[in-house]
Short mmCIF file of C-alpha atoms and ligand atoms in Angstrom, two decimals:
data_model
loop_
_atom_site.label_atom_id
_atom_site.label_comp_id
_atom_site.label_asym_id
_atom_site.label_seq_id
_atom_site.Cartn_x
_atom_site.Cartn_y
_atom_site.Cartn_z
CA MET A 11 -9.72 14.63 -9.68
CA LYS A 12 -9.29 13.20 -13.20
CA ASN A 13 -9.40 15.75 -15.68
CA ASN A 14 -10.09 13.13 -18.62
CA ASN A 15 -13.50 13.04 -19.31
CA LEU A 16 -14.79 13.61 -23.48
CA LYS A 17 -17.66 15.72 -22.54
CA THR A 18 -16.30 18.54 -24.39
CA TYR A 19 -15.04 16.33 -27.08
CA ARG A 20 -18.43 14.83 -27.76
CA SER A 21 -20.36 18.27 -27.52
CA LYS A 22 -18.74 19.54 -30.49
CA ARG A 23 -19.33 17.01 -33.07
CA ASN A 24 -22.53 14.99 -34.57
CA PHE A 25 -21.31 11.17 -34.99
CA GLU A 26 -23.71 11.02 -37.73
CA GLU A 27 -21.76 13.11 -39.69
CA THR A 28 -18.27 13.12 -38.71
CA PRO A 29 -16.15 10.30 -39.46
CA GLU A 30 -14.04 10.92 -36.18
CA PRO A 31 -14.07 8.18 -33.30
CA THR A 32 -16.55 8.48 -30.74
CA GLY A 33 -14.40 7.46 -27.95
CA LYS A 34 -15.69 4.08 -26.69
CA PRO A 35 -13.40 3.01 -23.67
CA SER A 36 -10.30 1.47 -25.25
CA GLN A 37 -7.45 0.34 -23.47
CA SER A 38 -3.44 1.42 -23.71
CA SER A 39 -1.44 -0.43 -25.09
CA GLY A 40 1.06 -0.13 -22.13
CA GLN A 41 3.02 2.60 -24.32
CA ALA A 42 2.23 5.87 -23.98
CA LEU A 43 1.24 6.96 -27.57
CA PHE A 44 1.81 10.36 -29.28
CA VAL A 45 0.68 11.41 -32.72
CA VAL A 46 0.78 15.04 -34.39
CA GLN A 47 -2.11 15.33 -37.27
CA LYS A 48 -1.62 17.70 -39.83
CA HIS A 49 -5.71 19.30 -40.16
CA ALA A 50 -5.97 21.27 -43.04
CA ALA A 51 -9.18 23.11 -41.40
CA SER A 52 -10.02 26.52 -41.55
CA HIS A 53 -6.38 27.17 -40.69
CA LEU A 54 -4.08 24.84 -41.37
CA HIS A 55 -2.66 23.57 -37.62
CA TYR A 56 -0.80 20.35 -36.65
CA ASP A 57 -2.64 19.10 -33.47
CA PHE A 58 -0.06 17.64 -31.02
CA ARG A 59 -1.15 14.80 -28.41
CA LEU A 60 -0.13 12.93 -25.92
CA GLU A 61 -1.70 9.68 -24.30
CA ILE A 62 -1.69 10.86 -20.45
CA ASP A 63 -4.09 9.78 -17.85
CA GLY A 64 -6.55 7.53 -20.49
CA VAL A 65 -6.81 9.89 -23.27
CA LEU A 66 -5.23 12.35 -25.80
CA LYS A 67 -3.95 15.35 -24.28
CA SER A 68 -4.17 17.79 -27.13
CA TRP A 69 -2.61 21.23 -28.76
CA ALA A 70 -3.15 23.10 -31.73
CA VAL A 71 0.15 24.17 -32.80
CA PRO A 72 -0.09 26.45 -35.94
CA LYS A 73 3.05 26.49 -37.13
CA GLY A 74 4.18 22.81 -36.51
CA PRO A 75 6.08 21.45 -34.14
CA PRO A 76 9.63 22.53 -34.28
CA LEU A 77 12.36 20.13 -35.88
CA GLU A 78 15.55 22.15 -34.74
CA ILE A 79 16.78 22.92 -31.25
CA GLY A 80 15.94 26.67 -30.29
CA GLN A 81 12.58 27.36 -32.38
CA LYS A 82 9.73 27.78 -29.98
CA ARG A 83 6.03 27.40 -31.63
CA LEU A 84 3.02 28.24 -29.90
CA ALA A 85 0.77 25.36 -29.00
CA ILE A 86 -2.70 26.33 -27.50
CA GLU A 87 -4.19 23.94 -25.44
CA THR A 88 -7.51 22.21 -26.80
CA GLU A 89 -9.73 19.23 -25.68
CA ASP A 90 -8.85 15.98 -24.55
CA HIS A 91 -9.51 13.18 -27.09
CA PRO A 92 -10.27 9.72 -27.35
CA LEU A 93 -7.36 7.32 -27.60
CA GLU A 94 -8.89 5.83 -30.57
CA TYR A 95 -8.11 9.44 -31.94
CA ALA A 96 -4.46 8.70 -32.38
CA HIS A 97 -5.32 6.51 -35.53
CA PHE A 98 -7.83 8.68 -36.95
CA GLN A 99 -7.11 10.07 -40.52
CA GLY A 100 -9.76 11.37 -42.88
CA ILE A 101 -12.45 14.18 -44.03
CA ILE A 102 -14.25 16.29 -41.37
CA PRO A 103 -17.19 17.18 -43.61
CA PRO A 104 -18.07 20.81 -44.23
CA GLY A 105 -20.30 22.28 -41.94
CA ASN A 106 -19.12 20.23 -38.93
CA TYR A 107 -16.45 20.85 -36.18
CA GLY A 108 -12.89 21.31 -37.47
CA ALA A 109 -14.18 20.63 -41.35
CA GLY A 110 -10.91 19.57 -43.32
CA THR A 111 -8.73 16.67 -43.78
CA VAL A 112 -6.89 15.29 -41.12
CA GLN A 113 -3.46 13.21 -41.83
CA ILE A 114 -1.10 11.54 -39.61
CA TRP A 115 2.01 13.54 -39.84
CA ASP A 116 4.03 11.69 -37.42
CA GLU A 117 3.37 9.22 -34.45
CA GLY A 118 5.42 7.07 -31.99
CA ASN A 119 5.61 6.65 -28.52
CA PHE A 120 7.15 8.83 -25.81
CA THR A 121 8.51 8.75 -22.14
CA MET A 122 9.15 11.28 -19.54
CA LEU A 123 12.50 12.54 -19.29
CA LYS A 124 12.10 12.86 -15.73
CA ASP A 125 10.68 10.78 -13.01
CA ILE A 126 7.39 12.45 -12.74
CA PRO A 127 4.18 10.85 -13.54
CA ALA A 128 2.49 12.53 -17.09
CA ASP A 129 -0.35 13.73 -15.27
CA LYS A 130 1.30 15.55 -12.51
CA ALA A 131 3.61 17.19 -15.08
CA TYR A 132 0.49 17.98 -17.32
CA GLN A 133 -1.06 19.65 -14.38
CA GLU A 134 1.84 21.73 -13.54
CA GLY A 135 1.84 22.98 -17.21
CA HIS A 136 5.85 21.52 -17.41
CA LEU A 137 6.28 18.52 -19.23
CA GLU A 138 9.89 17.43 -20.81
CA LEU A 139 9.39 14.35 -22.75
CA LEU A 140 11.42 11.77 -24.75
CA LEU A 141 9.81 11.35 -28.16
CA TYR A 142 10.71 8.28 -30.46
CA GLY A 143 8.67 9.16 -33.59
CA LYS A 144 10.00 8.90 -37.09
CA LYS A 145 10.34 13.27 -37.51
CA LEU A 146 9.87 13.86 -33.90
CA VAL A 147 13.08 12.48 -32.35
CA GLY A 148 14.30 13.22 -29.01
CA PRO A 149 13.90 15.84 -25.49
CA TYR A 150 10.94 18.28 -26.26
CA ALA A 151 9.39 20.43 -23.66
CA LEU A 152 5.69 21.60 -23.16
CA ILE A 153 5.58 24.52 -21.11
CA ARG A 154 2.44 26.62 -20.06
CA THR A 155 2.61 30.08 -20.60
CA LYS A 156 -0.20 32.38 -20.12
CA LEU A 157 -3.68 32.51 -21.43
CA SER A 158 -4.00 33.03 -25.33
CA LYS A 159 -6.25 35.89 -26.93
CA THR A 160 -8.96 33.38 -26.68
CA ASN A 161 -8.80 32.18 -23.29
CA LYS A 162 -7.51 28.83 -24.00
CA PRO A 163 -4.26 28.05 -22.20
CA ALA A 164 -1.12 28.88 -24.14
CA TRP A 165 2.08 26.72 -24.44
CA LEU A 166 5.55 26.66 -25.78
CA LEU A 167 6.54 23.45 -27.36
CA PHE A 168 10.08 23.04 -28.31
CA LYS A 169 12.79 20.56 -29.05
CA MET A 170 15.57 20.47 -26.27
CA LYS A 171 19.69 19.73 -26.35
CA GLY A 172 20.49 16.45 -25.84
MN1 MN B 3 -7.24 20.58 -34.99
#
């Protein structure tokens, strides 16, 4: 079963008010994208997104992605976002879902570290990636752990030795 529908994404947003993309079908560039958006919402966090299976699989990282080996950061799974969202920066107006400023903090491409399809690794809750960003470079892992207090899957994001 493909887990790539954008119903949840759309149901949270009023596109007459927010400048965020509606998520029209869009083609992959061929190279899998990653993006990290700094999101000054009610709580500042960093949204970490990976292009997998035609959408952006997404996590909210309250403390931001780790830059050093050994730092482990909580990453709360959030709803799939459309591919176009990788290029979004702007202000989500007050009263809307996620109201606040969104800025691209880092972006680039990624590949899988091992020879395993990204969608399978995602479903298994064990992603090992090679990131080609400006701030985030090298091998990273995202490992699903348990449900967070809010009942959303909690993952750990960390930089690996490499
Ligand atoms: Mn966010």
